[in-house]
């Protein structure tokens, strides 16, 4: 039986990737159970509403194919109704629940000495951290969108009112800072859960931890994200093929998507979100790696445990020496 994964440990790039898969494999049943209990409903409901919205938009495009010309973006924008925003809200809640439940599982796993957490134990953490993480996620999103808008307004003002030039320059000037801060912001949620702290403290500590270790952290998160994206793409290939066939065979003849097609699309999209468990594990291992390099808490803990394990043997050796002296 393979040894249990020790979370608080110094790891290099390869070990972070390898241990992410190992941890997911060793705790597969419990992690998947937590996914369905805390995120499954929201992911499925959101994916179903989004699939229905997509079906409605594509149906309108098909019906208007021989009518008045209308842009794809115009058709999509005109259909951003309650179903679309409800889907976005459900998916957001599902993703936050996924983040909180996985981080809570790993926190409990560590506290119990590398023992799997139960759903009941994870539920206690989810209740405590959900709104804190949800509010922090909104704050991070507002900060990032606000920064992009400020850059856009400044560039638009100095680019002779050329909107396309402003957009192009904004993209160039925003992509580099966003790439830089992404691994830093990724550490905020693990810090909040593992250290039970506020957003402000986690925000500052994320910059402190990643100092001199940005490349390894970015590489681990990027590679795992790429692997997850490819796997998700493979899962969703049947969805794209099914939708394309339905759209082509019913082009200009009315609603192209059946209820069965919509449900299959929603289920596969919801299941694809389960893959994001592994990147959350990777980010968590990056946090533990950075924390251990900086504080050495895990090494000190293992040293103290080693002493505790050896002490009974030392006592028995001492008793044996006393018996030999008496003889």
PDB file of C-alpha atoms in Angstrom:
ATOM      1  CA  UNK A   1       0.000   0.000   0.000  1.00  0.00           C
ATOM      2  CA  UNK A   2       1.512   3.392  -0.969  1.00  0.00           C
ATOM      3  CA  UNK A   3       2.454   5.738   1.839  1.00  0.00           C
ATOM      4  CA  UNK A   4       0.046   8.520   2.693  1.00  0.00           C
ATOM      5  CA  UNK A   5       0.870  11.897   1.182  1.00  0.00           C
ATOM      6  CA  UNK A   6       2.486  14.282   3.666  1.00  0.00           C
ATOM      7  CA  UNK A   7       1.097  17.733   2.859  1.00  0.00           C
ATOM      8  CA  UNK A   8       3.469  20.020   4.753  1.00  0.00           C
ATOM      9  CA  UNK A   9       6.663  19.186   2.894  1.00  0.00           C
ATOM     10  CA  UNK A  10       9.234  20.846   0.630  1.00  0.00           C
ATOM     11  CA  UNK A  11       8.662  19.764  -2.983  1.00  0.00           C
ATOM     12  CA  UNK A  12      10.163  20.628  -6.327  1.00  0.00           C
ATOM     13  CA  UNK A  13       8.134  21.217  -9.486  1.00  0.00           C
ATOM     14  CA  UNK A  14       7.903  17.550 -10.470  1.00  0.00           C
ATOM     15  CA  UNK A  15       6.968  16.384  -6.983  1.00  0.00           C
ATOM     16  CA  UNK A  16       4.130  18.904  -6.763  1.00  0.00           C
ATOM     17  CA  UNK A  17       2.600  17.581  -9.988  1.00  0.00           C
ATOM     18  CA  UNK A  18       3.165  13.925  -9.058  1.00  0.00           C
ATOM     19  CA  UNK A  19       1.847  14.263  -5.503  1.00  0.00           C
ATOM     20  CA  UNK A  20      -1.222  16.140  -6.758  1.00  0.00           C
ATOM     21  CA  UNK A  21      -2.272  13.098  -8.757  1.00  0.00           C
ATOM     22  CA  UNK A  22      -1.215  10.734  -5.957  1.00  0.00           C
ATOM     23  CA  UNK A  23      -3.310  12.594  -3.384  1.00  0.00           C
ATOM     24  CA  UNK A  24      -6.305  12.651  -5.739  1.00  0.00           C
ATOM     25  CA  UNK A  25      -5.921   8.913  -6.391  1.00  0.00           C
ATOM     26  CA  UNK A  26      -5.538   7.958  -2.723  1.00  0.00           C
ATOM     27  CA  UNK A  27      -8.553  10.047  -1.660  1.00  0.00           C
ATOM     28  CA  UNK A  28     -10.599   9.613  -4.833  1.00  0.00           C
ATOM     29  CA  UNK A  29     -13.802   8.272  -3.266  1.00  0.00           C
ATOM     30  CA  UNK A  30     -14.029  10.884  -0.548  1.00  0.00           C
ATOM     31  CA  UNK A  31     -13.081  13.767  -2.849  1.00  0.00           C
ATOM     32  CA  UNK A  32     -15.681  12.777  -5.441  1.00  0.00           C
ATOM     33  CA  UNK A  33     -18.259  12.317  -2.693  1.00  0.00           C
ATOM     34  CA  UNK A  34     -17.542  15.822  -1.415  1.00  0.00           C
ATOM     35  CA  UNK A  35     -17.817  17.150  -4.963  1.00  0.00           C
ATOM     36  CA  UNK A  36     -21.297  15.715  -5.486  1.00  0.00           C
ATOM     37  CA  UNK A  37     -22.516  16.650  -2.001  1.00  0.00           C
ATOM     38  CA  UNK A  38     -21.328  20.268  -2.003  1.00  0.00           C
ATOM     39  CA  UNK A  39     -20.985  21.232  -5.679  1.00  0.00           C
ATOM     40  CA  UNK A  40     -22.759  18.663  -7.839  1.00  0.00           C
ATOM     41  CA  UNK A  41     -26.251  20.169  -7.694  1.00  0.00           C
ATOM     42  CA  UNK A  42     -25.064  23.719  -8.436  1.00  0.00           C
ATOM     43  CA  UNK A  43     -22.760  22.579 -11.251  1.00  0.00           C
ATOM     44  CA  UNK A  44     -25.455  20.434 -12.884  1.00  0.00           C
ATOM     45  CA  UNK A  45     -28.210  23.033 -12.520  1.00  0.00           C
ATOM     46  CA  UNK A  46     -25.945  25.796 -13.832  1.00  0.00           C
ATOM     47  CA  UNK A  47     -24.739  23.667 -16.751  1.00  0.00           C
ATOM     48  CA  UNK A  48     -28.343  22.730 -17.607  1.00  0.00           C
ATOM     49  CA  UNK A  49     -29.507  26.352 -17.636  1.00  0.00           C
ATOM     50  CA  UNK A  50     -26.459  27.345 -19.682  1.00  0.00           C
ATOM     51  CA  UNK A  51     -27.136  24.533 -22.169  1.00  0.00           C
ATOM     52  CA  UNK A  52     -30.765  25.668 -22.490  1.00  0.00           C
ATOM     53  CA  UNK A  53     -29.569  29.230 -23.062  1.00  0.00           C
ATOM     54  CA  UNK A  54     -27.098  28.079 -25.697  1.00  0.00           C
ATOM     55  CA  UNK A  55     -29.817  26.035 -27.369  1.00  0.00           C
ATOM     56  CA  UNK A  56     -32.096  29.081 -27.478  1.00  0.00           C
ATOM     57  CA  UNK A  57     -29.394  31.328 -28.968  1.00  0.00           C
ATOM     58  CA  UNK A  58     -28.361  28.806 -31.632  1.00  0.00           C
ATOM     59  CA  UNK A  59     -31.990  28.094 -32.462  1.00  0.00           C
ATOM     60  CA  UNK A  60     -32.592  31.791 -33.037  1.00  0.00           C
ATOM     61  CA  UNK A  61     -29.500  31.978 -35.229  1.00  0.00           C
ATOM     62  CA  UNK A  62     -30.755  28.999 -37.228  1.00  0.00           C
ATOM     63  CA  UNK A  63     -34.269  30.439 -37.625  1.00  0.00           C
ATOM     64  CA  UNK A  64     -32.904  33.844 -38.682  1.00  0.00           C
ATOM     65  CA  UNK A  65     -30.396  32.390 -41.111  1.00  0.00           C
ATOM     66  CA  UNK A  66     -32.466  33.391 -44.119  1.00  0.00           C
ATOM     67  CA  UNK A  67     -33.987  36.489 -42.562  1.00  0.00           C
ATOM     68  CA  UNK A  68     -32.595  39.881 -41.671  1.00  0.00           C
ATOM     69  CA  UNK A  69     -28.825  39.729 -41.091  1.00  0.00           C
ATOM     70  CA  UNK A  70     -27.810  39.870 -37.464  1.00  0.00           C
ATOM     71  CA  UNK A  71     -24.442  39.450 -35.831  1.00  0.00           C
ATOM     72  CA  UNK A  72     -23.646  36.482 -33.616  1.00  0.00           C
ATOM     73  CA  UNK A  73     -22.782  38.826 -30.759  1.00  0.00           C
ATOM     74  CA  UNK A  74     -25.999  40.757 -31.233  1.00  0.00           C
ATOM     75  CA  UNK A  75     -28.057  37.572 -31.066  1.00  0.00           C
ATOM     76  CA  UNK A  76     -26.212  36.326 -27.984  1.00  0.00           C
ATOM     77  CA  UNK A  77     -26.395  39.695 -26.220  1.00  0.00           C
ATOM     78  CA  UNK A  78     -30.137  40.024 -26.802  1.00  0.00           C
ATOM     79  CA  UNK A  79     -30.700  36.672 -25.072  1.00  0.00           C
ATOM     80  CA  UNK A  80     -28.820  37.415 -21.843  1.00  0.00           C
ATOM     81  CA  UNK A  81     -31.895  36.937 -19.715  1.00  0.00           C
ATOM     82  CA  UNK A  82     -32.698  35.426 -16.327  1.00  0.00           C
ATOM     83  CA  UNK A  83     -31.737  31.916 -17.428  1.00  0.00           C
ATOM     84  CA  UNK A  84     -28.224  33.031 -18.362  1.00  0.00           C
ATOM     85  CA  UNK A  85     -27.540  35.000 -15.185  1.00  0.00           C
ATOM     86  CA  UNK A  86     -29.087  32.253 -13.040  1.00  0.00           C
ATOM     87  CA  UNK A  87     -26.723  29.771 -14.674  1.00  0.00           C
ATOM     88  CA  UNK A  88     -23.736  32.028 -13.971  1.00  0.00           C
ATOM     89  CA  UNK A  89     -24.813  32.445 -10.321  1.00  0.00           C
ATOM     90  CA  UNK A  90     -25.264  28.678  -9.838  1.00  0.00           C
ATOM     91  CA  UNK A  91     -21.905  27.898 -11.438  1.00  0.00           C
ATOM     92  CA  UNK A  92     -20.238  30.545  -9.286  1.00  0.00           C
ATOM     93  CA  UNK A  93     -21.720  29.099  -6.096  1.00  0.00           C
ATOM     94  CA  UNK A  94     -20.760  25.601  -7.248  1.00  0.00           C
ATOM     95  CA  UNK A  95     -17.173  26.611  -7.945  1.00  0.00           C
ATOM     96  CA  UNK A  96     -16.818  28.422  -4.613  1.00  0.00           C
ATOM     97  CA  UNK A  97     -18.254  25.345  -2.876  1.00  0.00           C
ATOM     98  CA  UNK A  98     -15.746  23.209  -4.769  1.00  0.00           C
ATOM     99  CA  UNK A  99     -12.873  25.417  -3.638  1.00  0.00           C
ATOM    100  CA  UNK A 100     -13.992  25.528  -0.012  1.00  0.00           C
ATOM    101  CA  UNK A 101     -14.837  21.822   0.258  1.00  0.00           C
ATOM    102  CA  UNK A 102     -11.539  20.647  -1.277  1.00  0.00           C
ATOM    103  CA  UNK A 103      -9.443  23.029   0.824  1.00  0.00           C
ATOM    104  CA  UNK A 104     -11.436  22.024   3.920  1.00  0.00           C
ATOM    105  CA  UNK A 105     -10.854  18.354   3.138  1.00  0.00           C
ATOM    106  CA  UNK A 106      -7.108  18.901   2.928  1.00  0.00           C
ATOM    107  CA  UNK A 107      -7.075  20.961   6.136  1.00  0.00           C
ATOM    108  CA  UNK A 108      -8.883  18.187   8.029  1.00  0.00           C
ATOM    109  CA  UNK A 109      -6.692  15.523   6.393  1.00  0.00           C
ATOM    110  CA  UNK A 110      -3.611  17.261   7.746  1.00  0.00           C
ATOM    111  CA  UNK A 111      -5.067  17.859  11.206  1.00  0.00           C
ATOM    112  CA  UNK A 112      -6.030  14.194  11.533  1.00  0.00           C
ATOM    113  CA  UNK A 113      -2.512  13.054  10.661  1.00  0.00           C
ATOM    114  CA  UNK A 114      -3.009  12.121   6.992  1.00  0.00           C
ATOM    115  CA  UNK A 115      -6.385  10.468   7.569  1.00  0.00           C
ATOM    116  CA  UNK A 116      -9.276  10.982   5.137  1.00  0.00           C
ATOM    117  CA  UNK A 117     -11.922  13.490   6.194  1.00  0.00           C
ATOM    118  CA  UNK A 118     -15.616  12.667   6.334  1.00  0.00           C
ATOM    119  CA  UNK A 119     -18.369  14.631   4.623  1.00  0.00           C
ATOM    120  CA  UNK A 120     -19.707  15.699   8.018  1.00  0.00           C
ATOM    121  CA  UNK A 121     -16.338  17.137   9.008  1.00  0.00           C
ATOM    122  CA  UNK A 122     -16.004  18.949   5.680  1.00  0.00           C
ATOM    123  CA  UNK A 123     -19.537  20.356   6.053  1.00  0.00           C
ATOM    124  CA  UNK A 124     -18.512  22.055   9.299  1.00  0.00           C
ATOM    125  CA  UNK A 125     -15.690  23.848   7.493  1.00  0.00           C
ATOM    126  CA  UNK A 126     -17.830  24.717   4.465  1.00  0.00           C
ATOM    127  CA  UNK A 127     -20.425  26.420   6.683  1.00  0.00           C
ATOM    128  CA  UNK A 128     -17.705  28.448   8.347  1.00  0.00           C
ATOM    129  CA  UNK A 129     -15.664  29.487   5.307  1.00  0.00           C
ATOM    130  CA  UNK A 130     -18.170  29.710   2.422  1.00  0.00           C
ATOM    131  CA  UNK A 131     -19.290  33.322   2.782  1.00  0.00           C
ATOM    132  CA  UNK A 132     -15.783  34.455   3.674  1.00  0.00           C
ATOM    133  CA  UNK A 133     -14.353  32.876   0.516  1.00  0.00           C
ATOM    134  CA  UNK A 134     -17.325  34.001  -1.585  1.00  0.00           C
ATOM    135  CA  UNK A 135     -16.875  37.622  -0.538  1.00  0.00           C
ATOM    136  CA  UNK A 136     -13.129  37.413  -1.092  1.00  0.00           C
ATOM    137  CA  UNK A 137     -13.635  35.971  -4.589  1.00  0.00           C
ATOM    138  CA  UNK A 138     -15.932  38.864  -5.501  1.00  0.00           C
ATOM    139  CA  UNK A 139     -13.400  41.323  -4.095  1.00  0.00           C
ATOM    140  CA  UNK A 140     -10.567  39.794  -6.126  1.00  0.00           C
ATOM    141  CA  UNK A 141     -12.724  39.884  -9.274  1.00  0.00           C
ATOM    142  CA  UNK A 142     -13.631  43.539  -8.674  1.00  0.00           C
ATOM    143  CA  UNK A 143      -9.974  44.434  -8.132  1.00  0.00           C
ATOM    144  CA  UNK A 144      -8.880  42.736 -11.354  1.00  0.00           C
ATOM    145  CA  UNK A 145     -11.732  44.127 -13.469  1.00  0.00           C
ATOM    146  CA  UNK A 146     -11.230  47.580 -11.966  1.00  0.00           C
ATOM    147  CA  UNK A 147      -7.526  47.530 -12.801  1.00  0.00           C
ATOM    148  CA  UNK A 148      -8.268  46.517 -16.400  1.00  0.00           C
ATOM    149  CA  UNK A 149     -10.905  49.267 -16.770  1.00  0.00           C
ATOM    150  CA  UNK A 150      -8.561  51.914 -15.376  1.00  0.00           C
ATOM    151  CA  UNK A 151      -5.824  50.897 -17.807  1.00  0.00           C
ATOM    152  CA  UNK A 152      -8.343  50.902 -20.666  1.00  0.00           C
ATOM    153  CA  UNK A 153      -9.666  54.392 -19.808  1.00  0.00           C
ATOM    154  CA  UNK A 154      -6.157  55.826 -19.573  1.00  0.00           C
ATOM    155  CA  UNK A 155      -5.067  54.266 -22.850  1.00  0.00           C
ATOM    156  CA  UNK A 156      -8.300  55.279 -24.560  1.00  0.00           C
ATOM    157  CA  UNK A 157      -7.732  58.886 -23.476  1.00  0.00           C
ATOM    158  CA  UNK A 158      -4.211  58.986 -24.904  1.00  0.00           C
ATOM    159  CA  UNK A 159      -4.868  57.007 -28.100  1.00  0.00           C
ATOM    160  CA  UNK A 160      -6.811  59.709 -29.972  1.00  0.00           C
ATOM    161  CA  UNK A 161     -10.167  58.052 -29.159  1.00  0.00           C
ATOM    162  CA  UNK A 162      -9.213  54.958 -31.113  1.00  0.00           C
ATOM    163  CA  UNK A 163     -11.188  52.227 -29.340  1.00  0.00           C
ATOM    164  CA  UNK A 164      -9.508  49.300 -31.097  1.00  0.00           C
ATOM    165  CA  UNK A 165      -6.026  50.652 -30.368  1.00  0.00           C
ATOM    166  CA  UNK A 166      -6.980  51.177 -26.719  1.00  0.00           C
ATOM    167  CA  UNK A 167      -8.282  47.620 -26.465  1.00  0.00           C
ATOM    168  CA  UNK A 168      -5.114  46.227 -28.066  1.00  0.00           C
ATOM    169  CA  UNK A 169      -2.782  48.226 -25.816  1.00  0.00           C
ATOM    170  CA  UNK A 170      -4.894  47.400 -22.745  1.00  0.00           C
ATOM    171  CA  UNK A 171      -4.575  43.715 -23.567  1.00  0.00           C
ATOM    172  CA  UNK A 172      -0.813  43.958 -23.942  1.00  0.00           C
ATOM    173  CA  UNK A 173      -0.329  45.959 -20.732  1.00  0.00           C
ATOM    174  CA  UNK A 174      -2.767  43.857 -18.666  1.00  0.00           C
ATOM    175  CA  UNK A 175      -1.762  40.355 -19.712  1.00  0.00           C
ATOM    176  CA  UNK A 176       1.692  40.537 -18.112  1.00  0.00           C
ATOM    177  CA  UNK A 177       0.492  41.843 -14.698  1.00  0.00           C
ATOM    178  CA  UNK A 178      -2.376  39.334 -14.716  1.00  0.00           C
ATOM    179  CA  UNK A 179       0.013  36.469 -15.414  1.00  0.00           C
ATOM    180  CA  UNK A 180       2.262  37.698 -12.593  1.00  0.00           C
ATOM    181  CA  UNK A 181      -0.462  38.074  -9.954  1.00  0.00           C
ATOM    182  CA  UNK A 182      -2.404  34.922 -10.865  1.00  0.00           C
ATOM    183  CA  UNK A 183      -0.272  32.483  -8.796  1.00  0.00           C
ATOM    184  CA  UNK A 184      -0.172  35.039  -5.977  1.00  0.00           C
ATOM    185  CA  UNK A 185      -3.952  35.420  -5.898  1.00  0.00           C
ATOM    186  CA  UNK A 186      -4.318  31.620  -6.174  1.00  0.00           C
ATOM    187  CA  UNK A 187      -2.698  31.272  -2.739  1.00  0.00           C
ATOM    188  CA  UNK A 188      -5.195  33.582  -0.995  1.00  0.00           C
ATOM    189  CA  UNK A 189      -7.958  30.991  -0.517  1.00  0.00           C
ATOM    190  CA  UNK A 190      -5.643  28.210   0.777  1.00  0.00           C
ATOM    191  CA  UNK A 191      -4.121  30.663   3.260  1.00  0.00           C
ATOM    192  CA  UNK A 192      -7.566  31.727   4.474  1.00  0.00           C
ATOM    193  CA  UNK A 193      -8.684  28.124   5.053  1.00  0.00           C
ATOM    194  CA  UNK A 194      -5.450  26.508   6.265  1.00  0.00           C
ATOM    195  CA  UNK A 195      -4.535  29.395   8.583  1.00  0.00           C
ATOM    196  CA  UNK A 196      -8.125  30.488   9.399  1.00  0.00           C
ATOM    197  CA  UNK A 197      -7.376  34.106   8.657  1.00  0.00           C
ATOM    198  CA  UNK A 198      -8.877  37.174   6.992  1.00  0.00           C
ATOM    199  CA  UNK A 199      -8.648  38.239   3.366  1.00  0.00           C
ATOM    200  CA  UNK A 200      -6.356  41.169   4.195  1.00  0.00           C
ATOM    201  CA  UNK A 201      -3.841  38.977   6.004  1.00  0.00           C
ATOM    202  CA  UNK A 202      -4.003  36.272   3.305  1.00  0.00           C
ATOM    203  CA  UNK A 203      -3.487  38.890   0.590  1.00  0.00           C
ATOM    204  CA  UNK A 204      -0.279  40.159   2.198  1.00  0.00           C
ATOM    205  CA  UNK A 205       1.002  36.704   3.152  1.00  0.00           C
ATOM    206  CA  UNK A 206       0.571  35.412  -0.405  1.00  0.00           C
ATOM    207  CA  UNK A 207       3.105  38.000  -1.613  1.00  0.00           C
ATOM    208  CA  UNK A 208       5.446  37.098   1.238  1.00  0.00           C
ATOM    209  CA  UNK A 209       5.303  33.340   0.627  1.00  0.00           C
ATOM    210  CA  UNK A 210       5.836  33.447  -3.106  1.00  0.00           C
ATOM    211  CA  UNK A 211       8.893  35.677  -2.900  1.00  0.00           C
ATOM    212  CA  UNK A 212      11.838  33.990  -4.683  1.00  0.00           C
ATOM    213  CA  UNK A 213       9.562  31.032  -5.565  1.00  0.00           C
ATOM    214  CA  UNK A 214       7.314  32.586  -8.205  1.00  0.00           C
ATOM    215  CA  UNK A 215       8.509  30.529 -11.166  1.00  0.00           C
ATOM    216  CA  UNK A 216       8.093  27.139  -9.510  1.00  0.00           C
ATOM    217  CA  UNK A 217       4.637  28.074  -8.245  1.00  0.00           C
ATOM    218  CA  UNK A 218       3.542  29.524 -11.576  1.00  0.00           C
ATOM    219  CA  UNK A 219       4.911  26.514 -13.472  1.00  0.00           C
ATOM    220  CA  UNK A 220       3.103  24.004 -11.254  1.00  0.00           C
ATOM    221  CA  UNK A 221      -0.226  25.837 -11.469  1.00  0.00           C
ATOM    222  CA  UNK A 222       0.106  26.469 -15.224  1.00  0.00           C
ATOM    223  CA  UNK A 223       1.040  22.893 -16.150  1.00  0.00           C
ATOM    224  CA  UNK A 224      -1.717  21.395 -13.998  1.00  0.00           C
ATOM    225  CA  UNK A 225      -4.204  23.894 -15.409  1.00  0.00           C
ATOM    226  CA  UNK A 226      -3.142  22.956 -18.934  1.00  0.00           C
ATOM    227  CA  UNK A 227      -3.521  19.235 -18.201  1.00  0.00           C
ATOM    228  CA  UNK A 228      -6.974  19.864 -16.731  1.00  0.00           C
ATOM    229  CA  UNK A 229      -8.012  21.985 -19.707  1.00  0.00           C
ATOM    230  CA  UNK A 230      -6.956  19.291 -22.182  1.00  0.00           C
ATOM    231  CA  UNK A 231      -8.793  16.591 -20.196  1.00  0.00           C
ATOM    232  CA  UNK A 232     -11.890  18.785 -19.975  1.00  0.00           C
ATOM    233  CA  UNK A 233     -11.695  19.483 -23.706  1.00  0.00           C
ATOM    234  CA  UNK A 234     -11.592  15.750 -24.433  1.00  0.00           C
ATOM    235  CA  UNK A 235     -14.692  15.198 -22.287  1.00  0.00           C
ATOM    236  CA  UNK A 236     -16.556  18.020 -24.050  1.00  0.00           C
ATOM    237  CA  UNK A 237     -15.601  16.941 -27.598  1.00  0.00           C
ATOM    238  CA  UNK A 238     -18.725  14.715 -27.860  1.00  0.00           C
ATOM    239  CA  UNK A 239     -20.816  17.709 -26.791  1.00  0.00           C
ATOM    240  CA  UNK A 240     -19.401  19.860 -29.591  1.00  0.00           C
ATOM    241  CA  UNK A 241     -19.873  17.101 -32.184  1.00  0.00           C
ATOM    242  CA  UNK A 242     -23.441  16.455 -31.036  1.00  0.00           C
ATOM    243  CA  UNK A 243     -24.337  20.150 -31.125  1.00  0.00           C
ATOM    244  CA  UNK A 244     -22.730  20.635 -34.545  1.00  0.00           C
ATOM    245  CA  UNK A 245     -24.624  17.680 -36.043  1.00  0.00           C
ATOM    246  CA  UNK A 246     -27.908  18.906 -34.567  1.00  0.00           C
ATOM    247  CA  UNK A 247     -27.329  22.443 -35.833  1.00  0.00           C
ATOM    248  CA  UNK A 248     -26.376  21.332 -39.359  1.00  0.00           C
ATOM    249  CA  UNK A 249     -29.201  18.816 -39.780  1.00  0.00           C
ATOM    250  CA  UNK A 250     -31.830  21.304 -38.534  1.00  0.00           C
ATOM    251  CA  UNK A 251     -30.378  24.464 -40.066  1.00  0.00           C
ATOM    252  CA  UNK A 252     -33.229  26.827 -40.892  1.00  0.00           C
ATOM    253  CA  UNK A 253     -35.864  24.240 -39.907  1.00  0.00           C
ATOM    254  CA  UNK A 254     -36.642  25.317 -36.361  1.00  0.00           C
ATOM    255  CA  UNK A 255     -35.305  24.278 -32.963  1.00  0.00           C
ATOM    256  CA  UNK A 256     -32.213  22.096 -33.590  1.00  0.00           C
ATOM    257  CA  UNK A 257     -31.611  20.769 -30.094  1.00  0.00           C
ATOM    258  CA  UNK A 258     -33.678  18.079 -28.418  1.00  0.00           C
ATOM    259  CA  UNK A 259     -34.147  17.732 -24.682  1.00  0.00           C
ATOM    260  CA  UNK A 260     -31.912  14.652 -24.674  1.00  0.00           C
ATOM    261  CA  UNK A 261     -29.092  16.580 -26.377  1.00  0.00           C
ATOM    262  CA  UNK A 262     -29.410  19.423 -23.885  1.00  0.00           C
ATOM    263  CA  UNK A 263     -29.360  17.085 -20.866  1.00  0.00           C
ATOM    264  CA  UNK A 264     -26.345  15.138 -22.175  1.00  0.00           C
ATOM    265  CA  UNK A 265     -24.525  18.422 -22.771  1.00  0.00           C
ATOM    266  CA  UNK A 266     -25.287  19.629 -19.238  1.00  0.00           C
ATOM    267  CA  UNK A 267     -24.243  16.358 -17.574  1.00  0.00           C
ATOM    268  CA  UNK A 268     -20.914  16.174 -19.429  1.00  0.00           C
ATOM    269  CA  UNK A 269     -20.147  19.822 -18.688  1.00  0.00           C
ATOM    270  CA  UNK A 270     -20.966  19.311 -14.996  1.00  0.00           C
ATOM    271  CA  UNK A 271     -18.744  16.218 -14.843  1.00  0.00           C
ATOM    272  CA  UNK A 272     -15.915  18.121 -16.517  1.00  0.00           C
ATOM    273  CA  UNK A 273     -15.899  20.512 -13.549  1.00  0.00           C
ATOM    274  CA  UNK A 274     -14.931  17.563 -11.337  1.00  0.00           C
ATOM    275  CA  UNK A 275     -11.494  17.694 -12.973  1.00  0.00           C
ATOM    276  CA  UNK A 276     -10.822  20.998 -11.205  1.00  0.00           C
ATOM    277  CA  UNK A 277     -10.311  19.060  -7.977  1.00  0.00           C
ATOM    278  CA  UNK A 278      -6.729  18.313  -9.033  1.00  0.00           C
ATOM    279  CA  UNK A 279      -5.654  21.957  -9.705  1.00  0.00           C
ATOM    280  CA  UNK A 280      -7.011  22.907  -6.264  1.00  0.00           C
ATOM    281  CA  UNK A 281      -4.831  20.167  -4.770  1.00  0.00           C
ATOM    282  CA  UNK A 282      -1.860  21.517  -6.750  1.00  0.00           C
ATOM    283  CA  UNK A 283      -2.359  25.062  -5.448  1.00  0.00           C
ATOM    284  CA  UNK A 284      -2.642  23.670  -1.912  1.00  0.00           C
ATOM    285  CA  UNK A 285       0.607  21.718  -2.280  1.00  0.00           C
ATOM    286  CA  UNK A 286       2.259  24.881  -3.583  1.00  0.00           C
ATOM    287  CA  UNK A 287       1.105  26.639  -0.412  1.00  0.00           C
ATOM    288  CA  UNK A 288       2.446  23.856   1.813  1.00  0.00           C
ATOM    289  CA  UNK A 289       5.721  23.828  -0.118  1.00  0.00           C
ATOM    290  CA  UNK A 290       6.177  27.589   0.285  1.00  0.00           C
ATOM    291  CA  UNK A 291       5.156  27.507   3.939  1.00  0.00           C
ATOM    292  CA  UNK A 292       7.558  24.683   4.735  1.00  0.00           C
ATOM    293  CA  UNK A 293      10.438  26.427   2.958  1.00  0.00           C
ATOM    294  CA  UNK A 294       9.792  29.589   4.942  1.00  0.00           C
ATOM    295  CA  UNK A 295       8.773  28.283   8.383  1.00  0.00           C
ATOM    296  CA  UNK A 296       9.938  24.650   8.534  1.00  0.00           C
ATOM    297  CA  UNK A 297       6.892  23.723  10.596  1.00  0.00           C
ATOM    298  CA  UNK A 298       6.493  20.276   9.034  1.00  0.00           C
ATOM    299  CA  UNK A 299      10.139  19.353   9.643  1.00  0.00           C
ATOM    300  CA  UNK A 300       9.921  20.416  13.282  1.00  0.00           C
ATOM    301  CA  UNK A 301       6.733  18.389  13.685  1.00  0.00           C
ATOM    302  CA  UNK A 302       8.349  15.277  12.207  1.00  0.00           C
ATOM    303  CA  UNK A 303      11.378  15.704  14.461  1.00  0.00           C
ATOM    304  CA  UNK A 304       9.163  15.948  17.536  1.00  0.00           C
ATOM    305  CA  UNK A 305       7.199  12.868  16.420  1.00  0.00           C
ATOM    306  CA  UNK A 306      10.445  10.987  15.864  1.00  0.00           C
ATOM    307  CA  UNK A 307      11.486  11.822  19.402  1.00  0.00           C
ATOM    308  CA  UNK A 308       8.134  10.683  20.731  1.00  0.00           C
ATOM    309  CA  UNK A 309       8.434   7.386  18.889  1.00  0.00           C
ATOM    310  CA  UNK A 310      11.973   6.718  20.059  1.00  0.00           C
ATOM    311  CA  UNK A 311      11.449   7.551  23.702  1.00  0.00           C
ATOM    312  CA  UNK A 312       9.727   4.244  24.692  1.00  0.00           C
ATOM    313  CA  UNK A 313      12.571   2.268  23.097  1.00  0.00           C
ATOM    314  CA  UNK A 314      15.087   4.367  24.934  1.00  0.00           C
ATOM    315  CA  UNK A 315      13.270   3.676  28.200  1.00  0.00           C
ATOM    316  CA  UNK A 316      13.324  -0.059  27.534  1.00  0.00           C
ATOM    317  CA  UNK A 317      17.052   0.065  26.747  1.00  0.00           C
ATOM    318  CA  UNK A 318      17.565   1.919  29.967  1.00  0.00           C
ATOM    319  CA  UNK A 319      15.639  -0.761  31.896  1.00  0.00           C
ATOM    320  CA  UNK A 320      17.662  -3.506  30.217  1.00  0.00           C
ATOM    321  CA  UNK A 321      20.890  -1.807  31.198  1.00  0.00           C
ATOM    322  CA  UNK A 322      19.666  -1.582  34.808  1.00  0.00           C
ATOM    323  CA  UNK A 323      18.801  -5.321  34.847  1.00  0.00           C
ATOM    324  CA  UNK A 324      22.238  -6.201  33.482  1.00  0.00           C
ATOM    325  CA  UNK A 325      23.868  -4.089  36.193  1.00  0.00           C
ATOM    326  CA  UNK A 326      21.862  -5.891  38.878  1.00  0.00           C
ATOM    327  CA  UNK A 327      22.958  -9.294  37.513  1.00  0.00           C
TER     328      UNK A 327
END
